[in-house]
């Protein structure tokens, strides 16, 4: 199969997206001008930066690289509601999909519904409400739903308590989709040369996104798609085509990125789309939609094992010694230039399997 034969179109909120990639809320969608710039790339759908009533000034600095591939931010929209209405008006004539995102945290449920109605007149493709307080979010959806005909979705904060119950109530209130998740925080990182926090916010704290948070998102999307029969957008730590596949397998219809394009430029969307096509074509997967929920099906048939032990394929092993170094049981042994596992010492933890650069070790 050729990469261009792979179907990447997905249905989300009643829209047929050209691919499952989303640029979600952040500085890259912080104004009409920035949104139009991003639209030149292979992005299936975009979300405005969180719209608040008043413009905010984020104390400097408010974005910093953290570790090798993650990001800290303490960044709020520097344009307010009135300006966003003008920007959305300017974006009315467009050939890409756009969701207007309301930073519900900063307003009452009633104000959020008022904002949503006003925004809906500018014809974005959908409206999203983002909140950390589940009770407030539910109230906001209940007030907004009867006033807005556009698709309405919510974006959840990390670690939402009573997830199943909250989701059920949100579905009853009429949401059309769920996004997970916002950056994780508040968290703190410190510059060890100065002792100062890396963020300039009042208490120095910020929010973490990028690769460090991906396993949290994967679990979250897996859980959400167990509880609701609505399209889910997975965002948090995604940086590659393989990550898009992983998110799809745990139930995502759309997969977002913010930290990665901030660190490496918007062309990462074009690269990820191309790599995604190649990855699926190599595996003869004609349609990305066929992978959705695969993990749920595999988990249902998974058997708990206690007797698997590491086995080295001598034809692949280069005796690099990595498995010897990481094994706390000292099970691998180098004998005459080749490495073997002492089966009676191995406890089947799997660490050697995961570090072997040759993929020469399996658990059997
Ligand atoms: C600098 C920055 C600003 C952000 N601003 C918003 C925002 O205004 N509203 C919102 O819901 N999420 C915001 N986010 C969160 C992202 O939309 C996304 O949910 C999160 O960063 C996880 O994705 P990532 O790991 O790909 O960055 C922001 C993220 C970053 C890095």
PDB file of N, CA and C and ligand atoms in Angstrom, residues 24-27 49-50 63 71 73 75 130 155 181-183 209-210 213 235-237 257-259 262, ligand 1:
ATOM      1  N   UNK A  24      -4.240  22.743  19.369  1.00  0.00           N
ATOM      2  CA  UNK A  24      -5.193  23.187  20.405  1.00  0.00           C
ATOM      3  C   UNK A  24      -4.726  24.516  21.008  1.00  0.00           C
ATOM      4  N   UNK A  25      -5.466  24.939  22.032  1.00  0.00           N
ATOM      5  CA  UNK A  25      -5.285  26.266  22.618  1.00  0.00           C
ATOM      6  C   UNK A  25      -3.827  26.534  23.006  1.00  0.00           C
ATOM      7  N   UNK A  26      -3.347  27.711  22.664  1.00  0.00           N
ATOM      8  CA  UNK A  26      -1.982  28.102  23.016  1.00  0.00           C
ATOM      9  C   UNK A  26      -1.595  29.321  22.220  1.00  0.00           C
ATOM     10  N   UNK A  27      -0.353  29.775  22.378  1.00  0.00           N
ATOM     11  CA  UNK A  27       0.066  31.006  21.695  1.00  0.00           C
ATOM     12  C   UNK A  27       0.003  30.927  20.173  1.00  0.00           C
ATOM     13  N   UNK A  49      -6.901  30.185  21.290  1.00  0.00           N
ATOM     14  CA  UNK A  49      -6.426  30.269  22.668  1.00  0.00           C
ATOM     15  C   UNK A  49      -7.639  30.549  23.555  1.00  0.00           C
ATOM     16  N   UNK A  50      -7.569  30.127  24.823  1.00  0.00           N
ATOM     17  CA  UNK A  50      -8.689  30.281  25.743  1.00  0.00           C
ATOM     18  C   UNK A  50      -9.177  31.732  25.819  1.00  0.00           C
ATOM     19  N   UNK A  63       6.973  31.230  29.097  1.00  0.00           N
ATOM     20  CA  UNK A  63       7.112  29.925  28.444  1.00  0.00           C
ATOM     21  C   UNK A  63       8.588  29.521  28.501  1.00  0.00           C
ATOM     22  N   UNK A  71       7.649  21.382  28.352  1.00  0.00           N
ATOM     23  CA  UNK A  71       7.488  22.837  28.333  1.00  0.00           C
ATOM     24  C   UNK A  71       6.764  23.287  29.592  1.00  0.00           C
ATOM     25  N   UNK A  73       4.570  26.569  31.142  1.00  0.00           N
ATOM     26  CA  UNK A  73       3.972  27.840  30.730  1.00  0.00           C
ATOM     27  C   UNK A  73       3.104  28.426  31.823  1.00  0.00           C
ATOM     28  N   UNK A  75       0.840  31.180  30.749  1.00  0.00           N
ATOM     29  CA  UNK A  75       0.521  32.035  29.606  1.00  0.00           C
ATOM     30  C   UNK A  75      -0.985  32.228  29.480  1.00  0.00           C
ATOM     31  N   UNK A 130     -13.637  25.179  28.776  1.00  0.00           N
ATOM     32  CA  UNK A 130     -12.516  24.592  29.515  1.00  0.00           C
ATOM     33  C   UNK A 130     -12.634  25.001  30.974  1.00  0.00           C
ATOM     34  N   UNK A 155     -13.259  20.695  27.444  1.00  0.00           N
ATOM     35  CA  UNK A 155     -11.888  20.228  27.618  1.00  0.00           C
ATOM     36  C   UNK A 155     -11.667  20.045  29.115  1.00  0.00           C
ATOM     37  N   UNK A 181      -6.072  16.635  27.437  1.00  0.00           N
ATOM     38  CA  UNK A 181      -6.311  17.391  28.637  1.00  0.00           C
ATOM     39  C   UNK A 181      -5.517  18.694  28.591  1.00  0.00           C
ATOM     40  N   UNK A 182      -5.791  19.546  29.565  1.00  0.00           N
ATOM     41  CA  UNK A 182      -5.014  20.774  29.711  1.00  0.00           C
ATOM     42  C   UNK A 182      -3.638  20.406  30.266  1.00  0.00           C
ATOM     43  N   UNK A 183      -2.703  21.354  30.261  1.00  0.00           N
ATOM     44  CA  UNK A 183      -1.379  21.113  30.851  1.00  0.00           C
ATOM     45  C   UNK A 183      -1.554  20.766  32.336  1.00  0.00           C
ATOM     46  N   UNK A 209       3.584  20.773  30.003  1.00  0.00           N
ATOM     47  CA  UNK A 209       3.069  20.023  28.862  1.00  0.00           C
ATOM     48  C   UNK A 209       4.255  19.419  28.117  1.00  0.00           C
ATOM     49  N   UNK A 210       3.975  18.726  27.003  1.00  0.00           N
ATOM     50  CA  UNK A 210       5.052  18.077  26.271  1.00  0.00           C
ATOM     51  C   UNK A 210       5.243  16.639  26.720  1.00  0.00           C
ATOM     52  N   UNK A 213       4.226  14.460  29.925  1.00  0.00           N
ATOM     53  CA  UNK A 213       2.857  14.212  30.412  1.00  0.00           C
ATOM     54  C   UNK A 213       2.101  13.174  29.564  1.00  0.00           C
ATOM     55  N   UNK A 235      -4.917  15.284  23.770  1.00  0.00           N
ATOM     56  CA  UNK A 235      -3.820  16.247  23.637  1.00  0.00           C
ATOM     57  C   UNK A 235      -3.043  16.264  24.951  1.00  0.00           C
ATOM     58  N   UNK A 236      -1.727  16.186  24.836  1.00  0.00           N
ATOM     59  CA  UNK A 236      -0.867  16.162  26.011  1.00  0.00           C
ATOM     60  C   UNK A 236       0.301  15.232  25.758  1.00  0.00           C
ATOM     61  N   UNK A 237       1.426  15.814  25.359  1.00  0.00           N
ATOM     62  CA  UNK A 237       2.641  15.020  25.192  1.00  0.00           C
ATOM     63  C   UNK A 237       2.828  14.382  23.832  1.00  0.00           C
ATOM     64  N   UNK A 257      -1.512  18.773  19.385  1.00  0.00           N
ATOM     65  CA  UNK A 257      -0.132  19.080  19.807  1.00  0.00           C
ATOM     66  C   UNK A 257      -0.019  20.584  20.029  1.00  0.00           C
ATOM     67  N   UNK A 258       0.695  20.972  21.080  1.00  0.00           N
ATOM     68  CA  UNK A 258       1.024  22.385  21.295  1.00  0.00           C
ATOM     69  C   UNK A 258       2.529  22.530  21.604  1.00  0.00           C
ATOM     70  N   UNK A 259       3.016  21.797  22.602  1.00  0.00           N
ATOM     71  CA  UNK A 259       4.427  21.942  22.994  1.00  0.00           C
ATOM     72  C   UNK A 259       5.367  21.653  21.815  1.00  0.00           C
ATOM     73  N   UNK A 262       5.459  24.382  19.284  1.00  0.00           N
ATOM     74  CA  UNK A 262       6.074  25.570  19.883  1.00  0.00           C
ATOM     75  C   UNK A 262       7.596  25.427  19.899  1.00  0.00           C
TER      76      UNK A 262
HETATM   77  C1  LIG B   1       2.068  28.124  26.186  1.00  0.00           C
HETATM   78  C2  LIG B   1       0.797  27.377  26.320  1.00  0.00           C
HETATM   79  C3  LIG B   1      -0.417  28.065  26.420  1.00  0.00           C
HETATM   80  C4  LIG B   1      -1.611  27.365  26.567  1.00  0.00           C
HETATM   81  N1  LIG B   1      -2.783  28.044  26.658  1.00  0.00           N
HETATM   82  C5  LIG B   1      -3.958  27.366  26.800  1.00  0.00           C
HETATM   83  C6  LIG B   1      -5.199  28.051  26.880  1.00  0.00           C
HETATM   84  O1  LIG B   1      -5.280  29.269  26.779  1.00  0.00           O
HETATM   85  N2  LIG B   1      -6.323  27.318  27.055  1.00  0.00           N
HETATM   86  C7  LIG B   1      -6.288  25.939  27.153  1.00  0.00           C
HETATM   87  O2  LIG B   1      -7.334  25.296  27.292  1.00  0.00           O
HETATM   88  N3  LIG B   1      -5.123  25.268  27.053  1.00  0.00           N
HETATM   89  C8  LIG B   1      -3.974  25.948  26.877  1.00  0.00           C
HETATM   90  N4  LIG B   1      -2.800  25.256  26.765  1.00  0.00           N
HETATM   91  C9  LIG B   1      -2.822  23.774  26.849  1.00  0.00           C
HETATM   92  C10 LIG B   1      -2.711  23.085  25.485  1.00  0.00           C
HETATM   93  O3  LIG B   1      -3.824  23.388  24.652  1.00  0.00           O
HETATM   94  C11 LIG B   1      -2.619  21.563  25.685  1.00  0.00           C
HETATM   95  O4  LIG B   1      -3.819  21.099  26.266  1.00  0.00           O
HETATM   96  C12 LIG B   1      -1.460  21.163  26.587  1.00  0.00           C
HETATM   97  O5  LIG B   1      -0.342  21.994  26.371  1.00  0.00           O
HETATM   98  C13 LIG B   1      -1.038  19.714  26.373  1.00  0.00           C
HETATM   99  O6  LIG B   1      -0.583  19.515  25.057  1.00  0.00           O
HETATM  100  P1  LIG B   1       0.994  19.473  24.649  1.00  0.00           P
HETATM  101  O7  LIG B   1       1.656  18.494  25.587  1.00  0.00           O
HETATM  102  O8  LIG B   1       1.000  19.050  23.223  1.00  0.00           O
HETATM  103  O9  LIG B   1       1.522  20.854  24.847  1.00  0.00           O
HETATM  104  C14 LIG B   1      -1.597  25.941  26.614  1.00  0.00           C
HETATM  105  C15 LIG B   1      -0.378  25.264  26.480  1.00  0.00           C
HETATM  106  C16 LIG B   1       0.802  25.960  26.345  1.00  0.00           C
HETATM  107  C17 LIG B   1       2.077  25.187  26.215  1.00  0.00           C
END
